[in-house]
Amino acid sequence: MTLDSEPDLSDFSRIDFSNGAVAAVSGGSDSTALLLLLKAHLDRNAPATKLLAVTIDHQLRPQAAAEAQAVARLCAARGIAHRVLAWSGHKPSTGLPAAAREARYRLLAEAAEAAGIGLILTGHTADDQAETVLMRQARDDGPGEERPRDEARGLAGMAPATLYEWRHWIVRPLLRVRRAELRELLRREQVAWIEDPTNADTAFERPRVRAALVEGDDAPRMAEAMALARKAAVEREQLGHRAAMLIRSLASRPAAGLVRLDRDFATAADSRSAIYALRILLAATGGTAFLPDQARSEALFGRFRTGPLCATLSRTVVDARRTGIFLHRELRDLPPAVAVSGNALWDGRRRITLGDSPGALLIAPLLIAPLGAALAAKRAIEGHGTPASLVRAALAAEPALWRDGECLGLLGEGPGLPGEGPMPAAVAAYPAVAPFARFLPSFDLAPADAVAALLGAAPVPAVPFGGHNAGLPRAKA
């Protein structure tokens, strides 16, 4: 493998670079090799492609700024545009790796947005994939773990592509390549890389797993982990397709914020897919970032067959009646009134946007808050046979625009109430598809598209490479 010949990196040839590419480059061996291989590929096949390297300075180590400058010098020598972005502000005392990852993707997306690029590439390798699978496997097998495991989701590892904020695809083209191969390539090219000491700090989970994996001959464990990831990925995508079929055929939206499932949903022969669909719909209705607990969802699904019920799970009220199974956001823990701001995610369920017209400058006094039960009771009810009480309950939790204590109307639902003022055209609210609104792995495209259609959200943007399937590229032992 050299920069002039990349037989082991055929994923590059599948990727659509027509909208440019942002390469996340920390200066470590994996991301440095990614940048050089990507530059060589584009020079040969698409020399006009816009390429931007971005280095995130997490400001966690004093050496980080100097390391970012080393990446800048490498990029300058290779004729690659480069930016350094810093994660400034408060750093949490717990959950630091997760917080750093969130900040990293946010900053990468901001850089891509500023450059007019929709594609971000990262240098995750087969080693990273194996570590991810082994970490999740250890959590599932840990002491005290008694609930049924969702192995198809957890053990699938990292997806070949992930959609961030429903806008930017994050692609991982090196998931089949071992880190040792990339380092050998850099040595032949006489390119140095940076060793981040936190990658060896066993106070964190991943470095502990990494250290255990490289002890002795890691080839068998690597092959086993990658095989497990491929199998789980295929199962996860197949499960998602079956759940999506149930959502498309048995779910409807009779009113804003209200989802109805046909009673046939409770007797679906494929109960595993039905439970998965239920978990997705509960998260979407409640606006939660994660699916509800597997065991509690199974118990709830089992109760559908015993008669009417009213329960709450994942911030969602579940009201099962003879006429259907209804889901709506519960009224507890709704967001307080907040000033209108652009590109805000409200309650995990609505994306608030501001227009570019001059009128947008006049909305400072406007607030977003739930409609509330009192005003919901005044709304004209058009439930198409749906009980009016359920429509009112769902509307009460929907976002409305307020000014000086007066409601201007529901956001995203057309004109306001009789007697209400005109809705400012500069403010709009669009459905956000929780739990996929921020991070949508390409394993889950089918159910995400089904929920987007159900809620009236924009469809999932096309995956930026052809021939995509859930199976990960083959990893070499």
Short mmCIF file of C-alpha atoms in Angstrom, two decimals:
data_model
loop_
_atom_site.label_atom_id
_atom_site.label_comp_id
_atom_site.label_asym_id
_atom_site.label_seq_id
_atom_site.Cartn_x
_atom_site.Cartn_y
_atom_site.Cartn_z
CA MET A 1 0.00 0.00 0.00
CA THR A 2 1.44 3.35 -1.10
CA LEU A 3 0.09 6.74 -1.95
CA ASP A 4 0.29 5.80 -5.62
CA SER A 5 -1.53 2.50 -5.20
CA GLU A 6 -4.38 1.88 -2.78
CA PRO A 7 -5.83 -1.58 -3.49
CA ASP A 8 -6.89 -1.94 0.14
CA LEU A 9 -8.82 1.34 0.27
CA SER A 10 -11.49 0.79 -2.35
CA ASP A 11 -14.02 2.57 -0.17
CA PHE A 12 -12.62 5.85 -1.50
CA SER A 13 -13.77 4.91 -4.99
CA ARG A 14 -17.34 4.44 -3.72
CA ILE A 15 -17.59 7.84 -2.06
CA ASP A 16 -19.23 10.78 -3.81
CA PHE A 17 -16.83 13.71 -3.39
CA SER A 18 -18.73 16.07 -5.67
CA ASN A 19 -19.56 18.33 -2.70
CA GLY A 20 -16.01 18.34 -1.33
CA ALA A 21 -14.62 16.70 1.79
CA VAL A 22 -13.54 17.67 5.28
CA ALA A 23 -10.85 15.40 6.72
CA ALA A 24 -10.65 15.28 10.52
CA VAL A 25 -6.91 15.24 11.25
CA SER A 26 -5.63 15.10 14.82
CA GLY A 27 -2.04 14.43 13.81
CA GLY A 28 -2.15 10.82 14.96
CA SER A 29 -1.17 8.01 12.65
CA ASP A 30 -4.68 7.04 11.56
CA SER A 31 -5.92 10.51 10.62
CA THR A 32 -2.61 11.52 9.06
CA ALA A 33 -2.66 8.43 6.83
CA LEU A 34 -6.30 9.14 5.97
CA LEU A 35 -5.41 12.66 4.85
CA LEU A 36 -2.49 11.59 2.66
CA LEU A 37 -4.39 8.70 1.07
CA LEU A 38 -7.41 10.91 0.47
CA LYS A 39 -5.31 13.66 -1.11
CA ALA A 40 -3.61 11.14 -3.40
CA HIS A 41 -6.97 9.64 -4.41
CA LEU A 42 -8.49 13.03 -5.18
CA ASP A 43 -5.41 14.19 -7.10
CA ARG A 44 -5.72 11.16 -9.37
CA ASN A 45 -9.48 10.98 -9.75
CA ALA A 46 -11.07 14.33 -8.90
CA PRO A 47 -8.41 17.05 -8.69
CA ALA A 48 -10.99 19.85 -8.58
CA THR A 49 -12.53 18.49 -5.37
CA LYS A 50 -12.54 20.91 -2.45
CA LEU A 51 -10.53 19.37 0.40
CA LEU A 52 -10.26 20.89 3.87
CA ALA A 53 -8.33 19.39 6.76
CA VAL A 54 -9.61 20.31 10.21
CA THR A 55 -7.79 19.81 13.49
CA ILE A 56 -9.71 20.09 16.76
CA ASP A 57 -7.74 21.42 19.73
CA HIS A 58 -9.68 20.10 22.72
CA GLN A 59 -7.57 22.29 25.01
CA LEU A 60 -7.07 19.38 27.38
CA ARG A 61 -3.26 19.18 27.08
CA PRO A 62 -0.69 22.00 26.83
CA GLN A 63 0.96 20.27 23.85
CA ALA A 64 -2.23 20.26 21.77
CA ALA A 65 -1.73 23.68 20.20
CA ALA A 66 1.78 22.80 19.03
CA GLU A 67 0.50 19.48 17.64
CA ALA A 68 -2.18 21.33 15.67
CA GLN A 69 0.50 23.55 14.18
CA ALA A 70 2.47 20.48 13.15
CA VAL A 71 -0.59 19.32 11.19
CA ALA A 72 -0.84 22.80 9.68
CA ARG A 73 2.76 22.56 8.44
CA LEU A 74 2.12 19.13 6.92
CA CYS A 75 -0.94 20.46 5.12
CA ALA A 76 0.90 23.50 3.85
CA ALA A 77 3.66 21.29 2.45
CA ARG A 78 1.08 19.15 0.65
CA GLY A 79 -1.05 22.03 -0.62
CA ILE A 80 -4.05 21.19 1.57
CA ALA A 81 -6.28 23.85 3.11
CA HIS A 82 -6.30 23.55 6.89
CA ARG A 83 -8.16 24.98 9.89
CA VAL A 84 -7.67 24.63 13.65
CA LEU A 85 -10.77 24.87 15.83
CA ALA A 86 -10.67 24.92 19.63
CA TRP A 87 -13.07 23.37 22.12
CA SER A 88 -13.20 26.25 24.53
CA GLY A 89 -15.15 26.68 27.73
CA HIS A 90 -16.01 24.38 30.60
CA LYS A 91 -14.82 20.76 30.52
CA PRO A 92 -16.86 18.23 32.53
CA SER A 93 -15.25 16.36 35.41
CA THR A 94 -17.00 13.13 34.40
CA GLY A 95 -17.80 11.73 30.97
CA LEU A 96 -14.96 13.67 29.41
CA PRO A 97 -14.36 11.35 26.40
CA ALA A 98 -18.03 11.51 25.41
CA ALA A 99 -18.16 15.29 25.85
CA ALA A 100 -14.99 15.70 23.79
CA ARG A 101 -16.46 13.53 21.04
CA GLU A 102 -19.65 15.64 21.00
CA ALA A 103 -17.62 18.84 20.78
CA ARG A 104 -15.39 17.39 18.06
CA TYR A 105 -18.30 16.49 15.77
CA ARG A 106 -20.00 19.83 16.40
CA LEU A 107 -16.87 21.75 15.45
CA LEU A 108 -16.22 19.57 12.41
CA ALA A 109 -19.80 20.17 11.24
CA GLU A 110 -19.39 23.92 11.75
CA ALA A 111 -16.22 23.88 9.66
CA ALA A 112 -17.95 21.88 6.93
CA GLU A 113 -20.93 24.23 6.97
CA ALA A 114 -18.71 27.29 6.68
CA ALA A 115 -16.87 25.75 3.73
CA GLY A 116 -20.05 24.62 1.98
CA ILE A 117 -19.07 20.96 2.34
CA GLY A 118 -21.47 18.21 3.39
CA LEU A 119 -19.04 15.32 3.83
CA ILE A 120 -16.70 14.65 6.77
CA LEU A 121 -14.16 11.80 6.81
CA THR A 122 -12.57 10.31 9.91
CA GLY A 123 -9.67 7.88 10.26
CA HIS A 124 -11.34 5.18 12.36
CA THR A 125 -9.66 1.83 11.70
CA ALA A 126 -10.33 -1.87 12.14
CA ASP A 127 -8.59 -1.59 15.51
CA ASP A 128 -11.04 1.10 16.60
CA GLN A 129 -13.93 -1.04 15.43
CA ALA A 130 -12.74 -4.09 17.34
CA GLU A 131 -12.22 -2.00 20.47
CA THR A 132 -15.74 -0.60 20.18
CA VAL A 133 -17.28 -4.06 19.83
CA LEU A 134 -15.28 -5.47 22.74
CA MET A 135 -16.22 -2.55 24.98
CA ARG A 136 -19.92 -3.01 24.24
CA GLN A 137 -19.64 -6.74 24.68
CA ALA A 138 -18.00 -6.24 28.09
CA ARG A 139 -20.80 -3.90 29.17
CA ASP A 140 -23.45 -6.43 28.15
CA ASP A 141 -21.67 -9.25 29.96
CA GLY A 142 -20.87 -7.22 33.07
CA PRO A 143 -22.08 -8.16 36.56
CA GLY A 144 -25.64 -7.30 37.41
CA GLU A 145 -26.74 -7.14 33.80
CA GLU A 146 -30.10 -8.93 33.79
CA ARG A 147 -32.18 -7.15 31.20
CA PRO A 148 -32.46 -8.66 27.69
CA ARG A 149 -29.65 -7.38 25.52
CA ASP A 150 -30.11 -5.62 22.21
CA GLU A 151 -27.10 -7.27 20.64
CA ALA A 152 -27.92 -6.45 17.02
CA ARG A 153 -27.71 -2.74 17.85
CA GLY A 154 -24.84 -2.65 20.32
CA LEU A 155 -22.43 -5.14 18.78
CA ALA A 156 -22.72 -3.72 15.27
CA GLY A 157 -19.99 -1.25 16.19
CA MET A 158 -19.38 1.91 14.22
CA ALA A 159 -21.35 2.38 11.01
CA PRO A 160 -19.53 3.05 7.72
CA ALA A 161 -21.39 6.37 7.66
CA THR A 162 -23.29 8.43 10.22
CA LEU A 163 -25.56 11.39 9.51
CA TYR A 164 -24.94 14.26 11.93
CA GLU A 165 -27.76 16.76 12.60
CA TRP A 166 -29.61 15.47 9.52
CA ARG A 167 -27.13 17.43 7.34
CA HIS A 168 -23.55 16.18 7.36
CA TRP A 169 -22.44 12.65 6.55
CA ILE A 170 -19.51 11.41 8.60
CA VAL A 171 -17.81 8.63 6.62
CA ARG A 172 -15.25 6.13 7.95
CA PRO A 173 -13.44 4.68 4.92
CA LEU A 174 -10.67 2.89 6.86
CA LEU A 175 -12.78 0.54 8.98
CA ARG A 176 -11.23 -2.50 7.33
CA VAL A 177 -7.60 -1.34 7.62
CA ARG A 178 -5.33 -2.15 10.56
CA ARG A 179 -3.51 0.65 12.30
CA ALA A 180 -0.20 -1.14 11.79
CA GLU A 181 -0.66 -0.98 8.01
CA LEU A 182 -1.24 2.77 8.13
CA ARG A 183 1.83 3.33 10.27
CA GLU A 184 3.94 1.28 7.90
CA LEU A 185 2.68 3.45 5.05
CA LEU A 186 3.68 6.61 6.93
CA ARG A 187 7.13 5.22 7.65
CA ARG A 188 7.69 4.50 3.96
CA GLU A 189 6.55 8.03 3.14
CA GLN A 190 8.78 9.38 5.92
CA VAL A 191 5.87 11.19 7.53
CA ALA A 192 5.86 11.47 11.31
CA TRP A 193 2.78 11.30 13.48
CA ILE A 194 1.82 12.38 17.00
CA GLU A 195 1.32 9.97 19.88
CA ASP A 196 -1.46 11.28 22.13
CA PRO A 197 -0.66 10.10 25.69
CA THR A 198 -4.37 9.94 26.55
CA ASN A 199 -4.66 7.02 24.11
CA ALA A 200 -2.56 5.00 26.56
CA ASP A 201 -4.19 6.34 29.74
CA THR A 202 -5.88 3.31 31.29
CA ALA A 203 -8.04 5.57 33.43
CA PHE A 204 -10.28 5.57 30.35
CA GLU A 205 -12.13 2.54 29.01
CA ARG A 206 -10.90 2.46 25.43
CA PRO A 207 -7.18 2.55 26.26
CA ARG A 208 -7.75 -0.34 28.68
CA VAL A 209 -9.41 -2.40 25.98
CA ARG A 210 -6.71 -1.38 23.49
CA ALA A 211 -3.96 -2.52 25.85
CA ALA A 212 -5.67 -5.86 26.42
CA LEU A 213 -6.21 -6.37 22.69
CA VAL A 214 -2.56 -5.93 21.73
CA GLU A 215 -1.22 -8.27 24.39
CA GLY A 216 0.29 -11.28 22.65
CA ASP A 217 -1.19 -12.30 19.30
CA ASP A 218 -4.23 -10.08 18.76
CA ALA A 219 -5.14 -11.50 15.34
CA PRO A 220 -7.67 -14.09 16.57
CA ARG A 221 -9.47 -11.65 18.86
CA MET A 222 -9.45 -9.02 16.14
CA ALA A 223 -10.94 -11.43 13.60
CA GLU A 224 -13.55 -12.59 16.11
CA ALA A 225 -14.58 -9.03 17.01
CA MET A 226 -14.85 -7.96 13.38
CA ALA A 227 -16.87 -11.04 12.45
CA LEU A 228 -19.20 -10.30 15.34
CA ALA A 229 -19.57 -6.70 14.16
CA ARG A 230 -20.40 -7.75 10.60
CA LYS A 231 -23.01 -10.26 11.76
CA ALA A 232 -24.62 -7.82 14.18
CA ALA A 233 -24.64 -5.05 11.55
CA VAL A 234 -26.51 -7.22 9.07
CA GLU A 235 -29.00 -8.27 11.75
CA ARG A 236 -29.49 -4.65 12.82
CA GLU A 237 -30.24 -3.46 9.30
CA GLN A 238 -32.62 -6.35 8.64
CA LEU A 239 -34.43 -5.66 11.91
CA GLY A 240 -34.68 -1.99 10.96
CA HIS A 241 -36.23 -2.83 7.59
CA ARG A 242 -38.88 -5.01 9.23
CA ALA A 243 -39.64 -2.35 11.85
CA ALA A 244 -39.91 0.28 9.11
CA MET A 245 -42.49 -1.85 7.27
CA LEU A 246 -44.60 -2.02 10.42
CA ILE A 247 -44.36 1.74 10.96
CA ARG A 248 -45.32 2.50 7.37
CA SER A 249 -48.26 0.07 7.35
CA LEU A 250 -49.67 0.41 10.88
CA ALA A 251 -48.76 3.90 12.15
CA SER A 252 -50.45 7.20 11.33
CA ARG A 253 -50.48 10.78 12.66
CA PRO A 254 -54.08 11.93 13.22
CA ALA A 255 -53.01 15.25 14.78
CA ALA A 256 -49.91 17.23 15.60
CA GLY A 257 -47.90 15.39 18.24
CA LEU A 258 -50.14 12.33 18.17
CA VAL A 259 -49.24 8.92 16.72
CA ARG A 260 -51.78 6.13 16.27
CA LEU A 261 -50.97 2.45 15.88
CA ASP A 262 -53.57 0.04 14.50
CA ARG A 263 -54.69 -2.60 16.97
CA ASP A 264 -53.10 -5.17 14.63
CA PHE A 265 -49.76 -3.86 15.86
CA ALA A 266 -50.30 -5.62 19.19
CA THR A 267 -50.70 -9.00 17.50
CA ALA A 268 -47.89 -8.69 14.96
CA ALA A 269 -46.36 -12.10 14.33
CA ASP A 270 -42.84 -10.63 14.29
CA SER A 271 -42.88 -9.39 17.87
CA ARG A 272 -39.17 -8.56 17.87
CA SER A 273 -39.61 -6.11 15.00
CA ALA A 274 -42.79 -4.71 16.55
CA ILE A 275 -41.01 -4.05 19.85
CA TYR A 276 -38.16 -2.36 18.00
CA ALA A 277 -40.66 -0.21 16.08
CA LEU A 278 -42.40 0.64 19.35
CA ARG A 279 -39.12 1.71 20.96
CA ILE A 280 -38.33 3.95 17.99
CA LEU A 281 -41.80 5.54 18.06
CA LEU A 282 -41.63 6.09 21.81
CA ALA A 283 -38.30 7.89 21.43
CA ALA A 284 -39.57 9.92 18.47
CA THR A 285 -42.75 10.95 20.26
CA GLY A 286 -40.97 11.76 23.50
CA GLY A 287 -38.05 13.48 21.81
CA THR A 288 -35.43 11.37 23.59
CA ALA A 289 -31.91 10.83 22.26
CA PHE A 290 -31.89 7.12 23.11
CA LEU A 291 -34.30 4.25 22.71
CA PRO A 292 -36.22 3.25 25.84
CA ASP A 293 -35.13 0.23 27.85
CA GLN A 294 -35.57 -3.07 26.01
CA ALA A 295 -37.11 -4.98 28.96
CA ARG A 296 -39.61 -2.25 29.83
CA SER A 297 -40.60 -1.95 26.18
CA GLU A 298 -41.16 -5.70 25.96
CA ALA A 299 -43.34 -5.59 29.08
CA LEU A 300 -45.36 -2.70 27.67
CA PHE A 301 -45.85 -4.46 24.35
CA GLY A 302 -47.07 -7.58 26.18
CA ARG A 303 -49.71 -5.53 27.98
CA PHE A 304 -51.20 -4.41 24.65
CA ARG A 305 -52.73 -7.87 24.32
CA THR A 306 -54.41 -7.83 27.71
CA GLY A 307 -56.78 -4.91 27.17
CA PRO A 308 -56.91 -1.12 27.53
CA LEU A 309 -54.08 0.62 29.36
CA CYS A 310 -52.52 3.99 29.99
CA ALA A 311 -48.81 4.07 30.76
CA THR A 312 -45.79 6.35 30.39
CA LEU A 313 -42.40 5.40 28.98
CA SER A 314 -39.62 7.51 27.47
CA ARG A 315 -41.53 10.78 28.15
CA THR A 316 -44.42 9.38 26.10
CA VAL A 317 -47.98 8.64 27.19
CA VAL A 318 -49.17 5.32 25.77
CA ASP A 319 -52.97 5.07 25.65
CA ALA A 320 -54.18 1.73 24.28
CA ARG A 321 -57.89 1.63 23.44
CA ARG A 322 -60.24 -0.40 21.34
CA THR A 323 -59.81 2.13 18.51
CA GLY A 324 -56.02 2.02 18.51
CA ILE A 325 -52.80 2.52 20.44
CA PHE A 326 -52.05 6.24 20.80
CA LEU A 327 -48.74 7.90 21.66
CA HIS A 328 -48.18 11.52 22.66
CA ARG A 329 -45.67 13.57 24.63
CA GLU A 330 -46.42 13.72 28.35
CA LEU A 331 -46.90 17.17 29.88
CA ARG A 332 -44.24 16.74 32.54
CA ASP A 333 -40.73 18.15 32.09
CA LEU A 334 -41.52 20.19 28.99
CA PRO A 335 -39.05 22.99 28.22
CA PRO A 336 -39.66 26.35 29.92
CA ALA A 337 -40.32 29.43 27.83
CA VAL A 338 -37.20 30.42 25.91
CA ALA A 339 -36.38 33.23 23.52
CA VAL A 340 -36.59 32.35 19.86
CA SER A 341 -33.21 31.50 18.34
CA GLY A 342 -32.21 30.00 15.03
CA ASN A 343 -31.37 26.33 14.52
CA ALA A 344 -32.45 25.38 18.05
CA LEU A 345 -33.67 21.90 18.91
CA TRP A 346 -36.80 22.24 21.02
CA ASP A 347 -37.62 19.34 23.35
CA GLY A 348 -35.73 16.97 21.04
CA ARG A 349 -38.74 17.06 18.70
CA ARG A 350 -38.72 20.31 16.73
CA ARG A 351 -35.99 22.15 14.87
CA ILE A 352 -36.61 25.91 15.12
CA THR A 353 -35.36 28.02 12.24
CA LEU A 354 -35.27 31.73 11.45
CA GLY A 355 -35.70 33.22 8.01
CA ASP A 356 -33.28 35.57 6.29
CA SER A 357 -35.81 38.36 5.85
CA PRO A 358 -35.41 41.66 7.70
CA GLY A 359 -38.47 40.75 9.73
CA ALA A 360 -36.38 38.15 11.52
CA LEU A 361 -34.65 41.03 13.31
CA LEU A 362 -37.92 42.03 14.98
CA ILE A 363 -38.60 38.80 16.84
CA ALA A 364 -36.50 39.36 19.94
CA PRO A 365 -39.55 39.65 22.25
CA LEU A 366 -40.92 36.31 20.99
CA LEU A 367 -40.80 33.19 23.16
CA ILE A 368 -41.31 29.51 22.46
CA ALA A 369 -43.26 27.54 25.07
CA PRO A 370 -45.74 24.64 25.10
CA LEU A 371 -49.27 25.49 24.02
CA GLY A 372 -50.68 24.23 27.31
CA ALA A 373 -53.88 22.41 28.20
CA ALA A 374 -56.08 25.50 28.42
CA LEU A 375 -55.38 26.69 24.90
CA ALA A 376 -55.34 23.17 23.51
CA ALA A 377 -58.94 22.79 24.71
CA LYS A 378 -59.93 25.71 22.44
CA ARG A 379 -58.42 24.28 19.29
CA ALA A 380 -60.75 23.08 16.53
CA ILE A 381 -60.65 19.28 16.71
CA GLU A 382 -60.29 17.35 13.47
CA GLY A 383 -59.16 13.97 14.65
CA HIS A 384 -60.87 11.85 11.98
CA GLY A 385 -62.48 9.68 14.61
CA THR A 386 -59.68 10.08 17.13
CA PRO A 387 -60.92 10.89 20.64
CA ALA A 388 -60.87 14.67 21.15
CA SER A 389 -59.26 14.27 24.57
CA LEU A 390 -56.21 12.66 22.98
CA VAL A 391 -55.90 15.36 20.34
CA ARG A 392 -56.05 18.05 23.04
CA ALA A 393 -53.50 16.22 25.19
CA ALA A 394 -51.09 15.97 22.26
CA LEU A 395 -51.55 19.61 21.22
CA ALA A 396 -50.92 20.82 24.77
CA ALA A 397 -47.30 19.61 24.54
CA GLU A 398 -46.64 21.16 21.13
CA PRO A 399 -44.47 24.29 20.74
CA ALA A 400 -46.26 27.61 20.35
CA LEU A 401 -45.08 31.16 19.77
CA TRP A 402 -45.80 33.68 22.53
CA ARG A 403 -45.42 37.45 22.91
CA ASP A 404 -46.20 39.44 26.03
CA GLY A 405 -48.13 36.54 27.50
CA GLU A 406 -50.29 36.11 24.39
CA CYS A 407 -50.14 32.98 22.21
CA LEU A 408 -49.63 33.67 18.51
CA GLY A 409 -50.28 30.06 17.54
CA LEU A 410 -48.74 26.63 17.18
CA LEU A 411 -45.43 26.52 15.36
CA GLY A 412 -45.55 24.57 12.14
CA GLU A 413 -49.33 24.15 12.18
CA GLY A 414 -50.56 27.08 10.12
CA PRO A 415 -52.73 30.00 11.33
CA GLY A 416 -53.24 30.59 15.03
CA LEU A 417 -56.37 30.56 17.13
CA PRO A 418 -59.25 32.91 16.39
CA GLY A 419 -58.28 36.29 17.76
CA GLU A 420 -54.58 35.49 17.73
CA GLY A 421 -52.14 37.78 15.99
CA PRO A 422 -50.43 36.81 12.72
CA MET A 423 -47.64 34.26 12.95
CA PRO A 424 -44.26 35.81 12.01
CA ALA A 425 -43.18 34.21 8.76
CA ALA A 426 -39.56 34.38 9.85
CA VAL A 427 -40.06 31.64 12.49
CA ALA A 428 -40.67 28.02 11.54
CA ALA A 429 -40.56 24.65 13.28
CA TYR A 430 -39.86 21.35 11.57
CA PRO A 431 -40.11 17.83 12.98
CA ALA A 432 -36.85 16.42 14.30
CA VAL A 433 -36.63 12.64 14.09
CA ALA A 434 -35.57 11.55 17.56
CA PRO A 435 -33.63 9.40 18.39
CA PHE A 436 -31.89 9.83 15.02
CA ALA A 437 -31.98 13.64 14.81
CA ARG A 438 -28.35 14.13 15.84
CA PHE A 439 -26.57 10.87 15.07
CA LEU A 440 -28.10 8.51 12.50
CA PRO A 441 -25.92 5.43 11.80
CA SER A 442 -26.31 4.15 8.26
CA PHE A 443 -27.50 0.85 9.78
CA ASP A 444 -30.75 2.62 10.70
CA LEU A 445 -31.71 4.36 7.47
CA ALA A 446 -34.93 2.40 6.92
CA PRO A 447 -36.61 3.08 10.28
CA ALA A 448 -35.40 6.69 10.28
CA ASP A 449 -36.95 7.26 6.85
CA ALA A 450 -40.21 5.62 7.98
CA VAL A 451 -40.46 7.85 11.06
CA ALA A 452 -39.54 10.94 9.01
CA ALA A 453 -42.41 10.19 6.63
CA LEU A 454 -44.77 9.60 9.55
CA LEU A 455 -43.91 12.88 11.27
CA GLY A 456 -43.72 14.95 8.09
CA ALA A 457 -39.98 15.55 8.43
CA ALA A 458 -37.52 15.90 5.58
CA PRO A 459 -36.35 12.54 4.22
CA VAL A 460 -32.92 11.20 5.08
CA PRO A 461 -30.30 12.73 2.74
CA ALA A 462 -28.80 10.24 0.32
CA VAL A 463 -25.82 8.26 1.60
CA PRO A 464 -22.69 9.66 -0.09
CA PHE A 465 -21.52 6.38 -1.55
CA GLY A 466 -23.01 3.70 -3.76
CA GLY A 467 -23.52 0.04 -3.06
CA HIS A 468 -24.01 0.73 0.64
CA ASN A 469 -25.18 -2.03 2.92
CA ALA A 470 -25.00 -2.64 6.64
CA GLY A 471 -22.19 -5.16 6.41
CA LEU A 472 -18.89 -3.59 7.30
CA PRO A 473 -15.94 -3.95 4.96
CA ARG A 474 -13.87 -7.01 5.59
CA ALA A 475 -11.18 -6.63 8.21
CA LYS A 476 -7.90 -8.36 7.76
CA ALA A 477 -6.44 -10.26 10.64
#
